[in-house]
């Protein structure tokens, strides 16, 4: 477990995965092939990184709509009042 954790903690996991796939290294005790593991991890990573980005964009859009609505209401109050 420690041997697999060190590259993850240092940020070298993608390089280690690419090396394993390129050389065709078989790791003892692993039930899946490195290419399948890499595909699954990249899919999980893609969605895990996309979710916060979507939330930030939705917050920015909501803030822009709220600001525009507030400005419109204030403009109408000045014009009428």
C-alpha atoms as a printed R data frame, in Angstrom:
   type eleno elety resid chain resno       x      y       z
1  ATOM     1    CA   UNK     A     1   0.000  0.000   0.000
2  ATOM     2    CA   UNK     A     2   2.836  2.392   0.830
3  ATOM     3    CA   UNK     A     3   4.442  1.746  -2.550
4  ATOM     4    CA   UNK     A     4   1.234  2.847  -4.294
5  ATOM     5    CA   UNK     A     5   0.570  5.773  -1.933
6  ATOM     6    CA   UNK     A     6   3.885  7.575  -2.387
7  ATOM     7    CA   UNK     A     7   3.363  8.455  -6.086
8  ATOM     8    CA   UNK     A     8  -0.157  9.651  -5.295
9  ATOM     9    CA   UNK     A     9   1.038 11.915  -2.480
10 ATOM    10    CA   UNK     A    10   3.887 13.307  -4.580
11 ATOM    11    CA   UNK     A    11   1.674 13.848  -7.644
12 ATOM    12    CA   UNK     A    12   3.476 11.323  -9.844
13 ATOM    13    CA   UNK     A    13   0.596  8.847 -10.210
14 ATOM    14    CA   UNK     A    14  -0.161  9.777 -13.857
15 ATOM    15    CA   UNK     A    15   3.500  9.291 -14.787
16 ATOM    16    CA   UNK     A    16   3.631  5.935 -13.005
17 ATOM    17    CA   UNK     A    17   0.426  4.806 -14.731
18 ATOM    18    CA   UNK     A    18   1.710  5.899 -18.140
19 ATOM    19    CA   UNK     A    19   4.982  4.047 -17.572
20 ATOM    20    CA   UNK     A    20   3.149  0.865 -16.556
21 ATOM    21    CA   UNK     A    21   0.913  1.009 -19.598
22 ATOM    22    CA   UNK     A    22   3.738  1.808 -22.017
23 ATOM    23    CA   UNK     A    23   5.978 -0.985 -20.746
24 ATOM    24    CA   UNK     A    24   3.208 -3.514 -20.083
25 ATOM    25    CA   UNK     A    25   4.369 -4.116 -16.515
26 ATOM    26    CA   UNK     A    26   2.295 -6.598 -14.538
27 ATOM    27    CA   UNK     A    27   1.864 -5.649 -10.874
28 ATOM    28    CA   UNK     A    28   1.496 -8.489  -8.387
29 ATOM    29    CA   UNK     A    29  -1.756 -8.569  -6.443
30 ATOM    30    CA   UNK     A    30  -3.654 -6.373  -8.894
31 ATOM    31    CA   UNK     A    31  -6.811 -7.873 -10.377
32 ATOM    32    CA   UNK     A    32  -7.257 -5.398 -13.243
33 ATOM    33    CA   UNK     A    33  -4.983 -4.396 -16.070
34 ATOM    34    CA   UNK     A    34  -3.269 -0.996 -15.812
35 ATOM    35    CA   UNK     A    35  -5.093  0.361 -18.889
36 ATOM    36    CA   UNK     A    36  -8.516 -0.408 -17.378
37 ATOM    37    CA   UNK     A    37  -7.471  1.137 -14.072
38 ATOM    38    CA   UNK     A    38  -6.254  4.277 -15.848
39 ATOM    39    CA   UNK     A    39  -9.466  4.632 -17.878
40 ATOM    40    CA   UNK     A    40 -11.665  4.300 -14.797
41 ATOM    41    CA   UNK     A    41  -9.554  6.713 -12.753
42 ATOM    42    CA   UNK     A    42  -9.479  9.308 -15.559
43 ATOM    43    CA   UNK     A    43 -13.293  9.156 -15.862
44 ATOM    44    CA   UNK     A    44 -13.710  9.607 -12.106
45 ATOM    45    CA   UNK     A    45 -11.162 12.428 -12.115
46 ATOM    46    CA   UNK     A    46 -12.867 14.184 -15.012
47 ATOM    47    CA   UNK     A    47 -16.273 14.232 -13.304
48 ATOM    48    CA   UNK     A    48 -14.832 15.054  -9.872
49 ATOM    49    CA   UNK     A    49 -13.021 18.081 -11.288
50 ATOM    50    CA   UNK     A    50 -15.975 19.199 -13.419
51 ATOM    51    CA   UNK     A    51 -18.523 19.344 -10.587
52 ATOM    52    CA   UNK     A    52 -16.865 22.224  -8.650
53 ATOM    53    CA   UNK     A    53 -16.421 24.136 -11.921
54 ATOM    54    CA   UNK     A    54 -20.122 23.821 -12.710
55 ATOM    55    CA   UNK     A    55 -21.055 24.967  -9.207
56 ATOM    56    CA   UNK     A    56 -18.799 28.036  -9.503
57 ATOM    57    CA   UNK     A    57 -20.287 28.914 -12.898
58 ATOM    58    CA   UNK     A    58 -23.843 28.557 -11.591
59 ATOM    59    CA   UNK     A    59 -23.014 30.788  -8.631
60 ATOM    60    CA   UNK     A    60 -21.570 33.425 -10.988
61 ATOM    61    CA   UNK     A    61 -24.657 33.297 -13.223
62 ATOM    62    CA   UNK     A    62 -26.997 33.529 -10.229
63 ATOM    63    CA   UNK     A    63 -25.010 36.459  -8.846
64 ATOM    64    CA   UNK     A    64 -25.116 38.235 -12.218
65 ATOM    65    CA   UNK     A    65 -28.890 37.748 -12.500
66 ATOM    66    CA   UNK     A    66 -29.455 38.946  -8.930
67 ATOM    67    CA   UNK     A    67 -27.262 42.009  -9.483
68 ATOM    68    CA   UNK     A    68 -29.019 42.852 -12.760
69 ATOM    69    CA   UNK     A    69 -32.456 42.460 -11.168
70 ATOM    70    CA   UNK     A    70 -31.506 44.614  -8.180
71 ATOM    71    CA   UNK     A    71 -30.089 47.306 -10.475
72 ATOM    72    CA   UNK     A    72 -33.253 47.285 -12.610
73 ATOM    73    CA   UNK     A    73 -35.469 47.664  -9.532
74 ATOM    74    CA   UNK     A    74 -33.331 50.511  -8.191
75 ATOM    75    CA   UNK     A    75 -33.455 52.281 -11.581
76 ATOM    76    CA   UNK     A    76 -37.250 52.012 -11.681
77 ATOM    77    CA   UNK     A    77 -37.563 53.363  -8.149
78 ATOM    78    CA   UNK     A    78 -35.437 56.404  -9.039
79 ATOM    79    CA   UNK     A    79 -37.412 57.008 -12.238
80 ATOM    80    CA   UNK     A    80 -40.864 56.646 -10.573
81 ATOM    81    CA   UNK     A    81 -40.004 58.128  -7.171
